Amino acid sequence: MKMNNKWNAQLYDDKHEFVTKYGERLIHLLNAQAGETILDIGCGTGDLANQIAASGAHIIGIDTSEEMIQQAKAKYPNLLFHGKNVTKLEEVAKYDAIFSNAALHWVKEAKTAVGKMFQVLKPGGRLIVELGGAGNIASIVQAIKATIEEMQLEYREDQFPWYFPTPLAYHALLEQAGFTVDTIELYDRPTELDGKEGLRNWLDMFSQSLLAHLTEKENQTVYDTTEKKLAEKLYHKGKWIADYRRLRVTARK
Ligand code: BEZ
């Protein structure tokens, strides 16, 4: 899922396949059964939805990016995909389970999103989600901020595009909506970015809204300087390792 429609679905498939790879672990937790109806929130180009469908479940993938949805439909024409934001879901008690990997941290209206997930689940329905948690990509954010400030430009907190909750905060949000939380775990998951250009590609793809008020030339300087600042900490033996931290949740309606 994305909140910025400039995301490129081909680049996503080519350079960010780790998003899909890590999601496979969540699929085990989902334990989809034949005949179930399952919603995949932030389905991207559909690879995890396709794996879930192998169980015989009916899967419906949603994503805010039309480009991703078009690519998902082209790759998996037998599955259902819709361009939709979780905060705009209208169905009531339709799904046996909700699955979401690496998407909900793009939804800053988290309370609305959690409320909608509760609304669309059947009673007893399962919520199996993983998102960036508190401290996710902390060193990348810190390096971008320091770089912008050193350039005597403005760091715009209001353009921070992500929601990275603590377990306590997300637990409270889920309970307020009516969920029973079974497990909630915050864990470090250092994540290799693809190749020597990995950090630059990542910045180019994901930090656009944070840098939206800067010129293209300033953006390039931010990328260059951020890369230099982070090399000692995140670049080892020819590989960029981003400091991802995940919040993994299982809950029931
Ligand atoms: C994440 O999966 O944690 C993430 C991906 C892109 C930007 C920010 C966070």
CSV table of C-alpha atoms and ligand atoms in Angstrom, one decimal:
chain,number,residue,atom,x,y,z
A,1,MET,CA,0.0,0.0,0.0
A,2,LYS,CA,1.1,3.5,-0.5
A,3,MET,CA,-0.1,7.0,0.2
A,4,ASN,CA,1.9,8.6,-2.6
A,5,ASN,CA,0.7,7.8,-6.1
A,6,LYS,CA,4.1,8.3,-7.7
A,7,TRP,CA,5.1,4.8,-6.6
A,8,ASN,CA,6.2,2.7,-9.5
A,9,ALA,CA,4.8,-0.8,-9.5
A,10,GLN,CA,7.6,-2.2,-11.7
A,11,LEU,CA,10.3,-0.7,-9.4
A,12,TYR,CA,8.4,-2.1,-6.4
A,13,ASP,CA,8.5,-5.6,-8.0
A,14,ASP,CA,12.1,-5.3,-9.1
A,15,LYS,CA,13.8,-3.7,-6.2
A,16,HIS,CA,11.5,-4.3,-3.2
A,17,GLU,CA,10.6,-7.9,-3.4
A,18,PHE,CA,11.7,-8.2,0.3
A,19,VAL,CA,8.3,-6.7,1.2
A,20,THR,CA,6.8,-9.8,-0.2
A,21,LYS,CA,9.4,-12.2,1.1
A,22,TYR,CA,9.0,-11.2,4.7
A,23,GLY,CA,5.2,-11.3,4.3
A,24,GLU,CA,5.3,-15.0,3.7
A,25,ARG,CA,5.9,-15.6,7.4
A,26,LEU,CA,2.7,-13.8,8.2
A,27,ILE,CA,0.8,-16.1,5.9
A,28,HIS,CA,1.6,-19.0,8.2
A,29,LEU,CA,0.0,-17.1,11.1
A,30,LEU,CA,-3.0,-16.3,9.0
A,31,ASN,CA,-3.6,-20.1,8.3
A,32,ALA,CA,-6.2,-19.4,5.7
A,33,GLN,CA,-8.8,-22.1,5.1
A,34,ALA,CA,-10.6,-23.1,1.9
A,35,GLY,CA,-13.8,-21.2,1.5
A,36,GLU,CA,-12.9,-18.3,3.8
A,37,THR,CA,-13.2,-14.8,2.5
A,38,ILE,CA,-10.1,-12.8,3.3
A,39,LEU,CA,-9.2,-9.1,2.8
A,40,ASP,CA,-5.5,-8.2,2.1
A,41,ILE,CA,-5.0,-4.6,2.9
A,42,GLY,CA,-2.2,-2.9,1.0
A,43,CYS,CA,-1.8,-5.8,-1.4
A,44,GLY,CA,0.7,-4.1,-3.7
A,45,THR,CA,1.2,-6.1,-6.8
A,46,GLY,CA,-0.7,-9.1,-5.4
A,47,ASP,CA,2.0,-11.7,-4.7
A,48,LEU,CA,1.0,-12.4,-1.1
A,49,ALA,CA,-2.7,-12.5,-2.1
A,50,ASN,CA,-1.9,-15.1,-4.7
A,51,GLN,CA,-0.1,-17.2,-2.1
A,52,ILE,CA,-3.1,-16.9,0.3
A,53,ALA,CA,-5.4,-17.9,-2.6
A,54,ALA,CA,-3.5,-21.2,-2.9
A,55,SER,CA,-5.3,-22.3,0.3
A,56,GLY,CA,-8.6,-22.2,-1.5
A,57,ALA,CA,-9.7,-19.0,0.3
A,58,HIS,CA,-11.4,-16.2,-1.6
A,59,ILE,CA,-9.0,-13.3,-1.4
A,60,ILE,CA,-9.8,-9.6,-2.1
A,61,GLY,CA,-6.8,-7.3,-2.3
A,62,ILE,CA,-7.0,-3.5,-1.9
A,63,ASP,CA,-4.4,-0.9,-2.4
A,64,THR,CA,-4.5,2.9,-2.7
A,65,SER,CA,-2.2,2.8,-5.7
A,66,GLU,CA,-4.0,2.3,-9.0
A,67,GLU,CA,-0.7,1.4,-10.6
A,68,MET,CA,-0.1,-1.4,-8.2
A,69,ILE,CA,-3.7,-2.7,-8.6
A,70,GLN,CA,-3.4,-2.7,-12.4
A,71,GLN,CA,-0.2,-4.7,-12.1
A,72,ALA,CA,-1.8,-7.1,-9.6
A,73,LYS,CA,-4.7,-7.7,-12.0
A,74,ALA,CA,-2.4,-8.3,-14.9
A,75,LYS,CA,-0.3,-10.8,-12.9
A,76,TYR,CA,-3.2,-12.6,-11.3
A,77,PRO,CA,-6.3,-12.2,-13.4
A,78,ASN,CA,-8.3,-14.8,-11.5
A,79,LEU,CA,-8.1,-12.8,-8.2
A,80,LEU,CA,-10.0,-9.7,-7.1
A,81,PHE,CA,-8.2,-6.4,-6.6
A,82,HIS,CA,-9.6,-3.0,-6.0
A,83,GLY,CA,-8.1,0.5,-5.7
A,84,LYS,CA,-9.3,1.4,-2.2
A,85,ASN,CA,-8.1,2.9,1.0
A,86,VAL,CA,-8.8,0.9,4.2
A,87,THR,CA,-10.4,4.1,5.8
A,88,LYS,CA,-13.0,4.1,3.1
A,89,LEU,CA,-14.2,0.5,3.5
A,90,GLU,CA,-18.0,0.2,3.6
A,91,GLU,CA,-18.8,-3.5,3.9
A,92,VAL,CA,-20.1,-4.9,7.3
A,93,ALA,CA,-19.1,-8.3,8.7
A,94,LYS,CA,-18.0,-9.6,5.3
A,95,TYR,CA,-14.6,-11.2,6.0
A,96,ASP,CA,-13.4,-14.2,8.0
A,97,ALA,CA,-9.9,-12.7,8.3
A,98,ILE,CA,-7.9,-9.6,7.5
A,99,PHE,CA,-4.3,-9.8,6.4
A,100,SER,CA,-1.9,-6.9,6.0
A,101,ASN,CA,1.8,-6.8,5.6
A,102,ALA,CA,3.9,-3.6,5.6
A,103,ALA,CA,1.0,-1.3,4.7
A,104,LEU,CA,-0.8,0.0,7.7
A,105,HIS,CA,2.1,2.3,8.7
A,106,TRP,CA,1.1,4.4,5.6
A,107,VAL,CA,-2.3,5.1,7.1
A,108,LYS,CA,-2.0,8.0,9.5
A,109,GLU,CA,-5.7,7.9,10.3
A,110,ALA,CA,-5.0,4.8,12.3
A,111,LYS,CA,-8.1,5.0,14.5
A,112,THR,CA,-10.3,5.1,11.5
A,113,ALA,CA,-8.4,2.2,9.9
A,114,VAL,CA,-8.7,0.1,13.0
A,115,GLY,CA,-12.4,0.9,13.3
A,116,LYS,CA,-13.0,0.0,9.6
A,117,MET,CA,-11.1,-3.3,10.1
A,118,PHE,CA,-13.4,-4.2,13.0
A,119,GLN,CA,-16.5,-3.2,11.0
A,120,VAL,CA,-15.7,-5.4,8.0
A,121,LEU,CA,-14.8,-8.5,10.0
A,122,LYS,CA,-17.3,-11.1,10.9
A,123,PRO,CA,-17.8,-11.8,14.6
A,124,GLY,CA,-14.9,-14.1,15.6
A,125,GLY,CA,-12.9,-12.9,12.5
A,126,ARG,CA,-9.1,-12.8,12.7
A,127,LEU,CA,-6.8,-9.9,12.3
A,128,ILE,CA,-3.3,-10.8,11.3
A,129,VAL,CA,-1.2,-7.7,10.5
A,130,GLU,CA,2.3,-6.4,10.6
A,131,LEU,CA,3.4,-2.8,10.2
A,132,GLY,CA,6.4,-0.7,11.1
A,133,GLY,CA,6.5,-0.1,14.8
A,134,ALA,CA,8.0,2.5,17.1
A,135,GLY,CA,11.6,3.1,16.2
A,136,ASN,CA,11.2,1.8,12.7
A,137,ILE,CA,13.9,3.2,10.3
A,138,ALA,CA,15.0,5.5,13.1
A,139,SER,CA,18.5,6.0,11.8
A,140,ILE,CA,17.3,6.8,8.3
A,141,VAL,CA,14.8,9.3,9.5
A,142,GLN,CA,17.4,10.9,11.8
A,143,ALA,CA,19.9,11.2,9.0
A,144,ILE,CA,17.4,12.7,6.6
A,145,LYS,CA,16.4,15.2,9.3
A,146,ALA,CA,20.0,16.1,10.2
A,147,THR,CA,20.8,16.5,6.5
A,148,ILE,CA,17.9,18.9,5.8
A,149,GLU,CA,18.7,21.0,8.8
A,150,GLU,CA,22.4,21.2,7.9
A,151,MET,CA,21.3,22.5,4.5
A,152,GLN,CA,19.4,25.2,6.4
A,153,LEU,CA,16.2,24.0,4.9
A,154,GLU,CA,13.0,23.2,6.8
A,155,TYR,CA,12.3,19.6,8.1
A,156,ARG,CA,8.5,19.3,7.8
A,157,GLU,CA,7.2,17.1,10.6
A,158,ASP,CA,3.7,17.5,9.1
A,159,GLN,CA,5.0,15.8,5.9
A,160,PHE,CA,6.2,12.7,7.9
A,161,PRO,CA,4.1,10.1,6.0
A,162,TRP,CA,4.2,7.2,8.5
A,163,TYR,CA,2.5,5.9,11.6
A,164,PHE,CA,4.9,3.7,13.7
A,165,PRO,CA,3.0,2.9,16.9
A,166,THR,CA,4.3,1.4,20.2
A,167,PRO,CA,2.7,-1.9,21.2
A,168,LEU,CA,1.0,-0.1,24.0
A,169,ALA,CA,-0.6,2.5,21.7
A,170,TYR,CA,-1.7,0.0,19.1
A,171,HIS,CA,-3.1,-2.4,21.7
A,172,ALA,CA,-5.2,0.4,23.1
A,173,LEU,CA,-6.5,1.4,19.7
A,174,LEU,CA,-7.5,-2.2,18.9
A,175,GLU,CA,-9.2,-2.7,22.3
A,176,GLN,CA,-11.1,0.6,21.9
A,177,ALA,CA,-12.4,-0.6,18.6
A,178,GLY,CA,-13.6,-3.8,20.2
A,179,PHE,CA,-10.8,-6.3,19.3
A,180,THR,CA,-9.4,-8.9,21.6
A,181,VAL,CA,-5.7,-8.8,21.2
A,182,ASP,CA,-4.0,-12.2,21.3
A,183,THR,CA,-0.4,-11.3,20.6
A,184,ILE,CA,1.4,-8.0,19.9
A,185,GLU,CA,5.2,-8.1,19.4
A,186,LEU,CA,7.7,-5.4,18.5
A,187,TYR,CA,10.9,-6.8,17.0
A,188,ASP,CA,13.9,-5.7,15.1
A,189,ARG,CA,14.1,-7.0,11.6
A,190,PRO,CA,17.2,-5.6,9.8
A,191,THR,CA,16.3,-5.6,6.2
A,192,GLU,CA,18.7,-5.9,3.3
A,193,LEU,CA,18.0,-3.4,0.5
A,194,ASP,CA,18.8,-4.5,-3.0
A,195,GLY,CA,22.4,-3.8,-4.2
A,196,LYS,CA,24.8,-0.9,-3.9
A,197,GLU,CA,22.1,1.6,-4.9
A,198,GLY,CA,19.7,0.1,-2.3
A,199,LEU,CA,19.5,3.0,0.0
A,200,ARG,CA,19.2,5.5,-2.8
A,201,ASN,CA,16.4,3.5,-4.5
A,202,TRP,CA,14.7,3.3,-1.1
A,203,LEU,CA,15.0,7.0,-0.5
A,204,ASP,CA,13.8,7.8,-4.0
A,205,MET,CA,10.8,5.5,-3.7
A,206,PHE,CA,9.7,6.2,-0.1
A,207,SER,CA,10.8,9.6,1.1
A,208,GLN,CA,9.1,11.7,-1.6
A,209,SER,CA,6.5,13.2,0.6
A,210,LEU,CA,9.0,14.0,3.3
A,211,LEU,CA,11.0,16.0,0.7
A,212,ALA,CA,8.1,17.3,-1.3
A,213,HIS,CA,8.8,20.9,-0.4
A,214,LEU,CA,12.4,20.7,-1.7
A,215,THR,CA,13.6,21.2,-5.3
A,216,GLU,CA,14.8,18.2,-7.3
A,217,LYS,CA,18.4,19.4,-6.9
A,218,GLU,CA,18.0,19.6,-3.1
A,219,ASN,CA,16.5,16.2,-3.1
A,220,GLN,CA,19.5,14.8,-4.8
A,221,THR,CA,21.8,16.5,-2.2
A,222,VAL,CA,19.7,15.0,0.6
A,223,TYR,CA,20.1,11.5,-0.9
A,224,ASP,CA,23.9,11.9,-1.3
A,225,THR,CA,24.4,13.3,2.2
A,226,THR,CA,22.1,10.9,3.9
A,227,GLU,CA,23.9,8.0,2.1
A,228,LYS,CA,27.2,9.3,3.4
A,229,LYS,CA,25.9,9.7,7.0
A,230,LEU,CA,24.5,6.2,7.1
A,231,ALA,CA,27.2,4.3,5.4
A,232,GLU,CA,29.2,3.4,8.6
A,233,LYS,CA,26.1,2.2,10.4
A,234,LEU,CA,24.0,0.5,7.6
A,235,TYR,CA,26.5,-0.4,4.8
A,236,HIS,CA,28.4,-3.6,5.3
A,237,LYS,CA,30.2,-5.9,2.8
A,238,GLY,CA,28.5,-4.2,-0.2
A,239,LYS,CA,25.0,-4.4,1.3
A,240,TRP,CA,22.7,-1.8,2.8
A,241,ILE,CA,20.8,-3.1,5.8
A,242,ALA,CA,17.9,-0.8,6.9
A,243,ASP,CA,16.9,-0.7,10.5
A,244,TYR,CA,13.4,-2.0,10.2
A,245,ARG,CA,11.4,-2.7,13.3
A,246,ARG,CA,8.1,-4.5,13.0
A,247,LEU,CA,4.9,-4.6,15.1
A,248,ARG,CA,3.2,-7.9,14.6
A,249,VAL,CA,-0.3,-8.3,15.8
A,250,THR,CA,-2.9,-11.1,16.0
A,251,ALA,CA,-6.3,-10.2,17.3
A,252,ARG,CA,-10.0,-11.3,17.0
A,253,LYS,CA,-13.3,-9.5,16.7
B,1,BEZ,C1,8.5,-0.3,6.2
B,1,BEZ,O1,8.1,-1.3,5.6
B,1,BEZ,O2,8.8,-0.3,7.4
B,1,BEZ,C2,8.7,1.0,5.5
B,1,BEZ,C3,8.7,0.9,4.1
B,1,BEZ,C4,8.9,2.1,3.5
B,1,BEZ,C5,9.0,3.3,4.1
B,1,BEZ,C6,8.9,3.3,5.5
B,1,BEZ,C7,8.8,2.1,6.2
